[in-house]
Amino acid sequence: MKKLHGTGVALVTPFKKDGKIDFEGLEKIVKRVAKNKVDYLVLLGTTAETATLKKEEKKNIIECVKNINQTKLPLILGIGGNNTKDIIEKIKNINLDDFSAILSVSPYYNRPSQEGIYQHFKSIVNNTDARIIIYNVPKRTGSNILPDTVIRLANDFENIIGIKEASGNILQSYKIIEKKPKSFGLISGDDFITLPVILGGGDGVISVIAQGFPKEISEMVSLAKKDKVQEAFSIFYKIINMIELIYEEGNPTGIKTLLKILKICNSYVRLPLIKGTFFLEKKIENKLNTYKLV
């Protein structure tokens, strides 16, 4: 399989006021981002509030996105956690025919050593034929996958095809890019540093802001991959303040507030998250009025 290039979108899970999933809102998001030339979709990641979804809800989300997508874009499925055996069972009990890869987060809460992280992913890979993208997000998991561990996993297992690197440390990304096998992908997991990651040899981004700005992010990433640096940064500087705003009260609270203002879906989230404040909504609205969106 080819590496995943370009712009991936970390899909939210829209909710209705009664807490049920808003499938019409999900359909609007998928159709909107697909129309605006994103390259692939990521289901049931952190941004989807997956930790609060029931098994049946996850199944229904997968079916909904598959039906809307009709195999047009590659799909990535989030299956991760801090119980290695449980992850292996989940992977074994799901039909992955329509998915290009699994995005699997480094174990959270347990805070394993680097060897523990290595053995965790080794166990997963040894129990499935699925392709795995490692997800490193220390601010959520409490532990960082160091570059040497990433390179070790990349060299030892062909089915570990890449990493979503969301440590926020650009030097960490560069150290992985410097030593990784050519076939192994380095994907930015942070909207703020997407451009320097790509310009340093990275393959693209799994983006949150792309749900609100699919055309702009797709174009920015495409320009960066063509080494059109000034043009890419001109787009980035137009939306940098909006990126700040959507993370001001946490993710996906901010992106859902933006999507509400754009009349794509409501801003409801599930506890322990709470919806965006009136003040955030007004700030995003005011900033949005200065943009020309598709």
C-alpha atoms as a PDB file:
ATOM      1  CA  MET A   1       0.000   0.000   0.000  1.00  0.00           C
ATOM      2  CA  LYS A   2       1.128   3.522  -0.793  1.00  0.00           C
ATOM      3  CA  LYS A   3       1.766   5.930   2.035  1.00  0.00           C
ATOM      4  CA  LEU A   4      -1.058   8.236   3.010  1.00  0.00           C
ATOM      5  CA  HIS A   5      -0.334  11.658   1.570  1.00  0.00           C
ATOM      6  CA  GLY A   6      -1.964  15.035   1.874  1.00  0.00           C
ATOM      7  CA  THR A   7      -4.910  16.061   4.009  1.00  0.00           C
ATOM      8  CA  GLY A   8      -6.753  13.639   6.253  1.00  0.00           C
ATOM      9  CA  VAL A   9      -9.712  14.833   8.306  1.00  0.00           C
ATOM     10  CA  ALA A  10     -10.268  13.770  11.914  1.00  0.00           C
ATOM     11  CA  LEU A  11     -14.069  13.610  11.834  1.00  0.00           C
ATOM     12  CA  VAL A  12     -16.183  14.822  14.747  1.00  0.00           C
ATOM     13  CA  THR A  13     -19.294  12.977  15.919  1.00  0.00           C
ATOM     14  CA  PRO A  14     -22.193  15.454  15.703  1.00  0.00           C
ATOM     15  CA  PHE A  15     -24.850  15.115  18.414  1.00  0.00           C
ATOM     16  CA  LYS A  16     -28.449  16.282  18.750  1.00  0.00           C
ATOM     17  CA  LYS A  17     -29.761  18.123  21.799  1.00  0.00           C
ATOM     18  CA  ASP A  18     -30.985  14.823  23.289  1.00  0.00           C
ATOM     19  CA  GLY A  19     -27.475  13.350  23.025  1.00  0.00           C
ATOM     20  CA  LYS A  20     -28.182  11.025  20.111  1.00  0.00           C
ATOM     21  CA  ILE A  21     -25.899  10.999  17.059  1.00  0.00           C
ATOM     22  CA  ASP A  22     -26.814  13.505  14.356  1.00  0.00           C
ATOM     23  CA  PHE A  23     -26.266  11.443  11.210  1.00  0.00           C
ATOM     24  CA  GLU A  24     -27.511  14.238   8.930  1.00  0.00           C
ATOM     25  CA  GLY A  25     -24.800  16.489  10.360  1.00  0.00           C
ATOM     26  CA  LEU A  26     -22.194  13.771   9.823  1.00  0.00           C
ATOM     27  CA  GLU A  27     -23.337  13.396   6.225  1.00  0.00           C
ATOM     28  CA  LYS A  28     -22.980  17.149   5.654  1.00  0.00           C
ATOM     29  CA  ILE A  29     -19.415  17.118   7.000  1.00  0.00           C
ATOM     30  CA  VAL A  30     -18.306  14.121   4.926  1.00  0.00           C
ATOM     31  CA  LYS A  31     -19.817  15.490   1.708  1.00  0.00           C
ATOM     32  CA  ARG A  32     -18.354  18.945   2.333  1.00  0.00           C
ATOM     33  CA  VAL A  33     -14.797  17.801   2.938  1.00  0.00           C
ATOM     34  CA  ALA A  34     -14.913  15.302   0.053  1.00  0.00           C
ATOM     35  CA  LYS A  35     -16.117  18.041  -2.318  1.00  0.00           C
ATOM     36  CA  ASN A  36     -13.184  20.205  -1.271  1.00  0.00           C
ATOM     37  CA  LYS A  37     -10.456  17.722  -2.192  1.00  0.00           C
ATOM     38  CA  VAL A  38      -9.310  16.283   1.122  1.00  0.00           C
ATOM     39  CA  ASP A  39      -7.404  13.032   0.626  1.00  0.00           C
ATOM     40  CA  TYR A  40      -8.772  10.685   3.300  1.00  0.00           C
ATOM     41  CA  LEU A  41     -11.078  10.448   6.312  1.00  0.00           C
ATOM     42  CA  VAL A  42     -10.293   9.358   9.880  1.00  0.00           C
ATOM     43  CA  LEU A  43     -13.180   7.831  11.834  1.00  0.00           C
ATOM     44  CA  LEU A  44     -13.467   7.307  15.589  1.00  0.00           C
ATOM     45  CA  GLY A  45     -10.335   9.140  16.639  1.00  0.00           C
ATOM     46  CA  THR A  46      -9.958  11.498  19.602  1.00  0.00           C
ATOM     47  CA  THR A  47     -11.892  14.287  17.848  1.00  0.00           C
ATOM     48  CA  ALA A  48     -14.874  11.918  17.431  1.00  0.00           C
ATOM     49  CA  GLU A  49     -15.286  11.663  21.240  1.00  0.00           C
ATOM     50  CA  THR A  50     -14.863   7.917  20.775  1.00  0.00           C
ATOM     51  CA  ALA A  51     -14.340   7.323  24.494  1.00  0.00           C
ATOM     52  CA  THR A  52     -17.994   8.306  25.078  1.00  0.00           C
ATOM     53  CA  LEU A  53     -19.496   6.239  22.242  1.00  0.00           C
ATOM     54  CA  LYS A  54     -21.239   2.909  22.753  1.00  0.00           C
ATOM     55  CA  LYS A  55     -20.342  -0.133  20.637  1.00  0.00           C
ATOM     56  CA  GLU A  56     -23.550   0.124  18.590  1.00  0.00           C
ATOM     57  CA  GLU A  57     -23.008   3.843  17.995  1.00  0.00           C
ATOM     58  CA  LYS A  58     -19.509   3.203  16.653  1.00  0.00           C
ATOM     59  CA  LYS A  59     -20.896   0.563  14.315  1.00  0.00           C
ATOM     60  CA  ASN A  60     -23.589   2.973  13.063  1.00  0.00           C
ATOM     61  CA  ILE A  61     -21.052   5.760  12.478  1.00  0.00           C
ATOM     62  CA  ILE A  62     -18.871   3.415  10.420  1.00  0.00           C
ATOM     63  CA  GLU A  63     -21.835   2.327   8.289  1.00  0.00           C
ATOM     64  CA  CYS A  64     -23.005   5.911   7.824  1.00  0.00           C
ATOM     65  CA  VAL A  65     -19.618   7.182   6.633  1.00  0.00           C
ATOM     66  CA  LYS A  66     -19.089   4.164   4.372  1.00  0.00           C
ATOM     67  CA  ASN A  67     -22.487   4.706   2.716  1.00  0.00           C
ATOM     68  CA  ILE A  68     -21.822   8.410   2.133  1.00  0.00           C
ATOM     69  CA  ASN A  69     -18.236   7.921   1.003  1.00  0.00           C
ATOM     70  CA  GLN A  70     -18.958   5.082  -1.456  1.00  0.00           C
ATOM     71  CA  THR A  71     -15.220   4.159  -1.500  1.00  0.00           C
ATOM     72  CA  LYS A  72     -14.310   7.582  -2.984  1.00  0.00           C
ATOM     73  CA  LEU A  73     -11.783   8.420  -0.264  1.00  0.00           C
ATOM     74  CA  PRO A  74      -9.558   6.085   1.785  1.00  0.00           C
ATOM     75  CA  LEU A  75     -10.874   5.514   5.307  1.00  0.00           C
ATOM     76  CA  ILE A  76      -8.795   5.179   8.483  1.00  0.00           C
ATOM     77  CA  LEU A  77     -10.370   3.697  11.604  1.00  0.00           C
ATOM     78  CA  GLY A  78      -9.329   4.574  15.137  1.00  0.00           C
ATOM     79  CA  ILE A  79      -8.925   1.519  17.372  1.00  0.00           C
ATOM     80  CA  GLY A  80      -6.736   2.187  20.384  1.00  0.00           C
ATOM     81  CA  GLY A  81      -6.625   2.095  24.139  1.00  0.00           C
ATOM     82  CA  ASN A  82      -4.630   1.081  27.171  1.00  0.00           C
ATOM     83  CA  ASN A  83      -5.597  -2.604  27.274  1.00  0.00           C
ATOM     84  CA  THR A  84      -3.526  -4.424  24.656  1.00  0.00           C
ATOM     85  CA  LYS A  85      -5.580  -7.631  24.692  1.00  0.00           C
ATOM     86  CA  ASP A  86      -8.818  -5.691  24.356  1.00  0.00           C
ATOM     87  CA  ILE A  87      -7.525  -3.803  21.293  1.00  0.00           C
ATOM     88  CA  ILE A  88      -6.493  -7.073  19.652  1.00  0.00           C
ATOM     89  CA  GLU A  89      -9.993  -8.506  20.262  1.00  0.00           C
ATOM     90  CA  LYS A  90     -11.661  -5.390  18.837  1.00  0.00           C
ATOM     91  CA  ILE A  91      -9.528  -5.568  15.690  1.00  0.00           C
ATOM     92  CA  LYS A  92     -10.283  -9.280  15.247  1.00  0.00           C
ATOM     93  CA  ASN A  93     -14.037  -8.697  15.598  1.00  0.00           C
ATOM     94  CA  ILE A  94     -14.451  -5.928  13.035  1.00  0.00           C
ATOM     95  CA  ASN A  95     -14.606  -6.088   9.248  1.00  0.00           C
ATOM     96  CA  LEU A  96     -11.725  -3.942   8.010  1.00  0.00           C
ATOM     97  CA  ASP A  97     -12.218  -4.555   4.277  1.00  0.00           C
ATOM     98  CA  ASP A  98     -13.189  -0.927   3.642  1.00  0.00           C
ATOM     99  CA  PHE A  99     -10.366   0.573   5.689  1.00  0.00           C
ATOM    100  CA  SER A 100      -6.871   1.408   4.479  1.00  0.00           C
ATOM    101  CA  ALA A 101      -5.387   1.326   7.997  1.00  0.00           C
ATOM    102  CA  ILE A 102      -6.027   1.465  11.731  1.00  0.00           C
ATOM    103  CA  LEU A 103      -4.989   4.525  13.727  1.00  0.00           C
ATOM    104  CA  SER A 104      -3.958   3.267  17.158  1.00  0.00           C
ATOM    105  CA  VAL A 105      -3.094   5.633  19.984  1.00  0.00           C
ATOM    106  CA  SER A 106      -0.216   4.925  22.352  1.00  0.00           C
ATOM    107  CA  PRO A 107      -1.553   3.516  25.655  1.00  0.00           C
ATOM    108  CA  TYR A 108      -2.843   6.267  27.943  1.00  0.00           C
ATOM    109  CA  TYR A 109      -3.060   6.423  31.738  1.00  0.00           C
ATOM    110  CA  ASN A 110      -0.798   3.368  32.283  1.00  0.00           C
ATOM    111  CA  ARG A 111       2.239   5.445  31.242  1.00  0.00           C
ATOM    112  CA  PRO A 112       4.280   2.520  29.873  1.00  0.00           C
ATOM    113  CA  SER A 113       8.046   2.625  29.322  1.00  0.00           C
ATOM    114  CA  GLN A 114       9.445   2.823  25.792  1.00  0.00           C
ATOM    115  CA  GLU A 115       9.867  -0.967  25.851  1.00  0.00           C
ATOM    116  CA  GLY A 116       6.265  -1.320  27.011  1.00  0.00           C
ATOM    117  CA  ILE A 117       5.074   0.851  24.108  1.00  0.00           C
ATOM    118  CA  TYR A 118       7.154  -1.239  21.693  1.00  0.00           C
ATOM    119  CA  GLN A 119       5.739  -4.513  23.042  1.00  0.00           C
ATOM    120  CA  HIS A 120       2.196  -3.107  22.926  1.00  0.00           C
ATOM    121  CA  PHE A 121       2.389  -2.350  19.202  1.00  0.00           C
ATOM    122  CA  LYS A 122       4.319  -5.560  18.525  1.00  0.00           C
ATOM    123  CA  SER A 123       1.481  -7.575  20.094  1.00  0.00           C
ATOM    124  CA  ILE A 124      -1.121  -5.774  17.990  1.00  0.00           C
ATOM    125  CA  VAL A 125       0.785  -6.261  14.739  1.00  0.00           C
ATOM    126  CA  ASN A 126       1.434  -9.929  15.484  1.00  0.00           C
ATOM    127  CA  ASN A 127      -2.297 -10.536  15.831  1.00  0.00           C
ATOM    128  CA  THR A 128      -3.645  -8.836  12.712  1.00  0.00           C
ATOM    129  CA  ASP A 129      -2.933  -8.340   9.020  1.00  0.00           C
ATOM    130  CA  ALA A 130      -4.257  -4.778   9.241  1.00  0.00           C
ATOM    131  CA  ARG A 131      -1.947  -1.869   8.547  1.00  0.00           C
ATOM    132  CA  ILE A 132      -1.268   0.234  11.621  1.00  0.00           C
ATOM    133  CA  ILE A 133      -0.620   3.954  11.999  1.00  0.00           C
ATOM    134  CA  ILE A 134       0.797   4.778  15.433  1.00  0.00           C
ATOM    135  CA  TYR A 135      -0.727   7.819  17.119  1.00  0.00           C
ATOM    136  CA  ASN A 136       1.536   9.764  19.461  1.00  0.00           C
ATOM    137  CA  VAL A 137      -0.248  12.462  21.483  1.00  0.00           C
ATOM    138  CA  PRO A 138       1.573  12.891  24.821  1.00  0.00           C
ATOM    139  CA  LYS A 139      -0.683  15.651  26.147  1.00  0.00           C
ATOM    140  CA  ARG A 140      -3.540  13.138  26.152  1.00  0.00           C
ATOM    141  CA  THR A 141      -1.745   9.857  26.907  1.00  0.00           C
ATOM    142  CA  GLY A 142       0.771  10.995  29.549  1.00  0.00           C
ATOM    143  CA  SER A 143       3.696   9.374  27.727  1.00  0.00           C
ATOM    144  CA  ASN A 144       5.720  10.235  24.646  1.00  0.00           C
ATOM    145  CA  ILE A 145       6.810   7.734  21.990  1.00  0.00           C
ATOM    146  CA  LEU A 146      10.436   8.711  21.460  1.00  0.00           C
ATOM    147  CA  PRO A 147      11.909   8.785  17.938  1.00  0.00           C
ATOM    148  CA  ASP A 148      14.150   5.758  18.574  1.00  0.00           C
ATOM    149  CA  THR A 149      11.086   3.681  19.527  1.00  0.00           C
ATOM    150  CA  VAL A 150       9.227   4.852  16.415  1.00  0.00           C
ATOM    151  CA  ILE A 151      12.186   3.959  14.173  1.00  0.00           C
ATOM    152  CA  ARG A 152      12.533   0.575  15.849  1.00  0.00           C
ATOM    153  CA  LEU A 153       8.858  -0.211  15.225  1.00  0.00           C
ATOM    154  CA  ALA A 154       9.061   1.103  11.645  1.00  0.00           C
ATOM    155  CA  ASN A 155      12.072  -1.104  10.864  1.00  0.00           C
ATOM    156  CA  ASP A 156      10.770  -4.226  12.604  1.00  0.00           C
ATOM    157  CA  PHE A 157       7.196  -4.361  11.270  1.00  0.00           C
ATOM    158  CA  GLU A 158       6.148  -3.744   7.668  1.00  0.00           C
ATOM    159  CA  ASN A 159       2.514  -3.413   8.694  1.00  0.00           C
ATOM    160  CA  ILE A 160       3.296  -0.380  10.839  1.00  0.00           C
ATOM    161  CA  ILE A 161       3.058   2.046   7.952  1.00  0.00           C
ATOM    162  CA  GLY A 162       3.315   5.425   9.661  1.00  0.00           C
ATOM    163  CA  ILE A 163       2.824   7.678  12.651  1.00  0.00           C
ATOM    164  CA  LYS A 164       0.452  10.524  13.419  1.00  0.00           C
ATOM    165  CA  GLU A 165       2.890  12.710  15.344  1.00  0.00           C
ATOM    166  CA  ALA A 166       1.084  15.083  17.702  1.00  0.00           C
ATOM    167  CA  SER A 167       3.725  15.758  20.336  1.00  0.00           C
ATOM    168  CA  GLY A 168       3.891  19.373  19.161  1.00  0.00           C
ATOM    169  CA  ASN A 169       7.685  19.004  19.046  1.00  0.00           C
ATOM    170  CA  ILE A 170       8.888  19.743  15.523  1.00  0.00           C
ATOM    171  CA  LEU A 171      12.382  18.412  16.277  1.00  0.00           C
ATOM    172  CA  GLN A 172      10.869  15.065  17.213  1.00  0.00           C
ATOM    173  CA  SER A 173       9.191  14.897  13.801  1.00  0.00           C
ATOM    174  CA  TYR A 174      12.457  15.777  12.077  1.00  0.00           C
ATOM    175  CA  LYS A 175      14.380  13.086  13.965  1.00  0.00           C
ATOM    176  CA  ILE A 176      11.867  10.483  12.789  1.00  0.00           C
ATOM    177  CA  ILE A 177      11.927  11.757   9.197  1.00  0.00           C
ATOM    178  CA  GLU A 178      15.735  11.650   9.195  1.00  0.00           C
ATOM    179  CA  LYS A 179      15.959   7.955  10.146  1.00  0.00           C
ATOM    180  CA  LYS A 180      12.703   6.324   9.061  1.00  0.00           C
ATOM    181  CA  PRO A 181      12.382   3.820   6.209  1.00  0.00           C
ATOM    182  CA  LYS A 182      11.261   5.414   2.947  1.00  0.00           C
ATOM    183  CA  SER A 183       7.961   3.516   3.012  1.00  0.00           C
ATOM    184  CA  PHE A 184       7.059   4.772   6.500  1.00  0.00           C
ATOM    185  CA  GLY A 185       4.849   7.872   6.670  1.00  0.00           C
ATOM    186  CA  LEU A 186       5.200  10.810   9.045  1.00  0.00           C
ATOM    187  CA  ILE A 187       1.847  12.592   9.389  1.00  0.00           C
ATOM    188  CA  SER A 188       1.414  15.784  11.382  1.00  0.00           C
ATOM    189  CA  GLY A 189      -1.232  15.497  14.089  1.00  0.00           C
ATOM    190  CA  ASP A 190      -1.047  19.171  14.904  1.00  0.00           C
ATOM    191  CA  ASP A 191      -2.647  21.870  12.729  1.00  0.00           C
ATOM    192  CA  PHE A 192      -0.179  24.490  13.957  1.00  0.00           C
ATOM    193  CA  ILE A 193       2.969  22.771  12.662  1.00  0.00           C
ATOM    194  CA  THR A 194       1.658  21.060   9.543  1.00  0.00           C
ATOM    195  CA  LEU A 195       3.683  23.220   7.160  1.00  0.00           C
ATOM    196  CA  PRO A 196       7.127  22.810   8.781  1.00  0.00           C
ATOM    197  CA  VAL A 197       6.486  19.063   9.102  1.00  0.00           C
ATOM    198  CA  ILE A 198       5.684  18.726   5.380  1.00  0.00           C
ATOM    199  CA  LEU A 199       8.528  21.033   4.313  1.00  0.00           C
ATOM    200  CA  GLY A 200      10.901  18.901   6.406  1.00  0.00           C
ATOM    201  CA  GLY A 201       9.862  15.729   4.583  1.00  0.00           C
ATOM    202  CA  GLY A 202       6.549  14.788   6.217  1.00  0.00           C
ATOM    203  CA  ASP A 203       3.642  13.345   4.260  1.00  0.00           C
ATOM    204  CA  GLY A 204       0.725  15.527   5.303  1.00  0.00           C
ATOM    205  CA  VAL A 205      -1.678  16.082   8.177  1.00  0.00           C
ATOM    206  CA  ILE A 206      -4.617  14.530   9.976  1.00  0.00           C
ATOM    207  CA  SER A 207      -6.404  17.803  10.564  1.00  0.00           C
ATOM    208  CA  VAL A 208      -9.183  19.045  12.836  1.00  0.00           C
ATOM    209  CA  ILE A 209      -9.539  22.524  11.301  1.00  0.00           C
ATOM    210  CA  ALA A 210     -10.002  20.961   7.828  1.00  0.00           C
ATOM    211  CA  GLN A 211     -13.651  20.286   8.713  1.00  0.00           C
ATOM    212  CA  GLY A 212     -14.226  24.020   8.800  1.00  0.00           C
ATOM    213  CA  PHE A 213     -11.711  24.975   6.098  1.00  0.00           C
ATOM    214  CA  PRO A 214     -11.399  21.916   3.819  1.00  0.00           C
ATOM    215  CA  LYS A 215     -10.564  23.828   0.641  1.00  0.00           C
ATOM    216  CA  GLU A 216      -7.994  26.056   2.337  1.00  0.00           C
ATOM    217  CA  ILE A 217      -6.204  23.248   4.199  1.00  0.00           C
ATOM    218  CA  SER A 218      -6.170  20.948   1.156  1.00  0.00           C
ATOM    219  CA  GLU A 219      -4.716  23.746  -0.973  1.00  0.00           C
ATOM    220  CA  MET A 220      -2.160  24.711   1.691  1.00  0.00           C
ATOM    221  CA  VAL A 221      -0.938  21.122   2.039  1.00  0.00           C
ATOM    222  CA  SER A 222      -0.831  20.631  -1.722  1.00  0.00           C
ATOM    223  CA  LEU A 223       1.247  23.802  -2.173  1.00  0.00           C
ATOM    224  CA  ALA A 224       3.636  22.758   0.595  1.00  0.00           C
ATOM    225  CA  LYS A 225       4.176  19.362  -1.033  1.00  0.00           C
ATOM    226  CA  LYS A 226       5.051  21.176  -4.268  1.00  0.00           C
ATOM    227  CA  ASP A 227       7.574  23.349  -2.364  1.00  0.00           C
ATOM    228  CA  LYS A 228       5.486  26.462  -3.017  1.00  0.00           C
ATOM    229  CA  VAL A 229       6.400  27.745   0.417  1.00  0.00           C
ATOM    230  CA  GLN A 230       5.256  31.371   0.286  1.00  0.00           C
ATOM    231  CA  GLU A 231       1.871  30.470  -1.214  1.00  0.00           C
ATOM    232  CA  ALA A 232       1.319  27.778   1.425  1.00  0.00           C
ATOM    233  CA  PHE A 233       2.215  30.103   4.286  1.00  0.00           C
ATOM    234  CA  SER A 234      -0.024  32.859   2.918  1.00  0.00           C
ATOM    235  CA  ILE A 235      -3.005  30.525   3.456  1.00  0.00           C
ATOM    236  CA  PHE A 236      -1.734  29.479   6.885  1.00  0.00           C
ATOM    237  CA  TYR A 237      -1.368  33.051   8.111  1.00  0.00           C
ATOM    238  CA  LYS A 238      -4.954  33.811   7.070  1.00  0.00           C
ATOM    239  CA  ILE A 239      -6.323  31.056   9.324  1.00  0.00           C
ATOM    240  CA  ILE A 240      -3.762  30.892  12.153  1.00  0.00           C
ATOM    241  CA  ASN A 241      -6.019  32.866  14.499  1.00  0.00           C
ATOM    242  CA  MET A 242      -8.927  30.537  13.807  1.00  0.00           C
ATOM    243  CA  ILE A 243      -6.751  27.517  14.591  1.00  0.00           C
ATOM    244  CA  GLU A 244      -5.954  29.132  17.933  1.00  0.00           C
ATOM    245  CA  LEU A 245      -9.636  29.760  18.609  1.00  0.00           C
ATOM    246  CA  ILE A 246     -10.807  26.207  17.910  1.00  0.00           C
ATOM    247  CA  TYR A 247      -8.373  24.882  20.510  1.00  0.00           C
ATOM    248  CA  GLU A 248      -9.005  27.623  23.089  1.00  0.00           C
ATOM    249  CA  GLU A 249     -11.628  25.597  24.981  1.00  0.00           C
ATOM    250  CA  GLY A 250     -10.398  22.185  23.913  1.00  0.00           C
ATOM    251  CA  ASN A 251     -11.039  19.723  21.098  1.00  0.00           C
ATOM    252  CA  PRO A 252     -13.635  18.980  19.729  1.00  0.00           C
ATOM    253  CA  THR A 253     -15.459  21.769  21.612  1.00  0.00           C
ATOM    254  CA  GLY A 254     -13.910  24.460  19.395  1.00  0.00           C
ATOM    255  CA  ILE A 255     -14.333  22.795  16.000  1.00  0.00           C
ATOM    256  CA  LYS A 256     -17.953  21.936  16.832  1.00  0.00           C
ATOM    257  CA  THR A 257     -18.571  25.581  17.735  1.00  0.00           C
ATOM    258  CA  LEU A 258     -17.198  26.581  14.320  1.00  0.00           C
ATOM    259  CA  LEU A 259     -19.319  23.936  12.558  1.00  0.00           C
ATOM    260  CA  LYS A 260     -22.425  25.252  14.345  1.00  0.00           C
ATOM    261  CA  ILE A 261     -21.726  28.793  13.141  1.00  0.00           C
ATOM    262  CA  LEU A 262     -21.259  27.419   9.609  1.00  0.00           C
ATOM    263  CA  LYS A 263     -24.699  25.722   9.980  1.00  0.00           C
ATOM    264  CA  ILE A 264     -23.233  22.264   9.358  1.00  0.00           C
ATOM    265  CA  CYS A 265     -24.089  20.630  12.685  1.00  0.00           C
ATOM    266  CA  ASN A 266     -24.835  21.538  16.301  1.00  0.00           C
ATOM    267  CA  SER A 267     -22.103  22.160  18.863  1.00  0.00           C
ATOM    268  CA  TYR A 268     -23.279  19.585  21.413  1.00  0.00           C
ATOM    269  CA  VAL A 269     -20.620  17.393  23.033  1.00  0.00           C
ATOM    270  CA  ARG A 270     -20.813  14.634  25.637  1.00  0.00           C
ATOM    271  CA  LEU A 271     -19.691  14.914  29.231  1.00  0.00           C
ATOM    272  CA  PRO A 272     -17.077  15.257  30.570  1.00  0.00           C
ATOM    273  CA  LEU A 273     -16.693  17.817  27.751  1.00  0.00           C
ATOM    274  CA  ILE A 274     -18.955  20.851  27.682  1.00  0.00           C
ATOM    275  CA  LYS A 275     -20.036  22.905  24.679  1.00  0.00           C
ATOM    276  CA  GLY A 276     -18.279  26.102  23.730  1.00  0.00           C
ATOM    277  CA  THR A 277     -19.063  29.231  25.702  1.00  0.00           C
ATOM    278  CA  PHE A 278     -20.983  32.221  24.379  1.00  0.00           C
ATOM    279  CA  PHE A 279     -17.682  34.149  24.389  1.00  0.00           C
ATOM    280  CA  LEU A 280     -15.923  31.541  22.207  1.00  0.00           C
ATOM    281  CA  GLU A 281     -18.850  31.507  19.802  1.00  0.00           C
ATOM    282  CA  LYS A 282     -18.721  35.283  19.428  1.00  0.00           C
ATOM    283  CA  LYS A 283     -14.940  35.282  18.914  1.00  0.00           C
ATOM    284  CA  ILE A 284     -15.174  32.614  16.205  1.00  0.00           C
ATOM    285  CA  GLU A 285     -18.123  34.394  14.577  1.00  0.00           C
ATOM    286  CA  ASN A 286     -16.249  37.701  14.488  1.00  0.00           C
ATOM    287  CA  LYS A 287     -13.148  36.076  13.041  1.00  0.00           C
ATOM    288  CA  LEU A 288     -15.218  34.173  10.482  1.00  0.00           C
ATOM    289  CA  ASN A 289     -16.696  37.443   9.236  1.00  0.00           C
ATOM    290  CA  THR A 290     -13.226  38.438   8.036  1.00  0.00           C
ATOM    291  CA  TYR A 291     -12.910  35.297   5.858  1.00  0.00           C
ATOM    292  CA  LYS A 292     -14.255  34.271   2.508  1.00  0.00           C
ATOM    293  CA  LEU A 293     -15.144  30.590   2.902  1.00  0.00           C
ATOM    294  CA  VAL A 294     -16.322  27.989   0.401  1.00  0.00           C
END
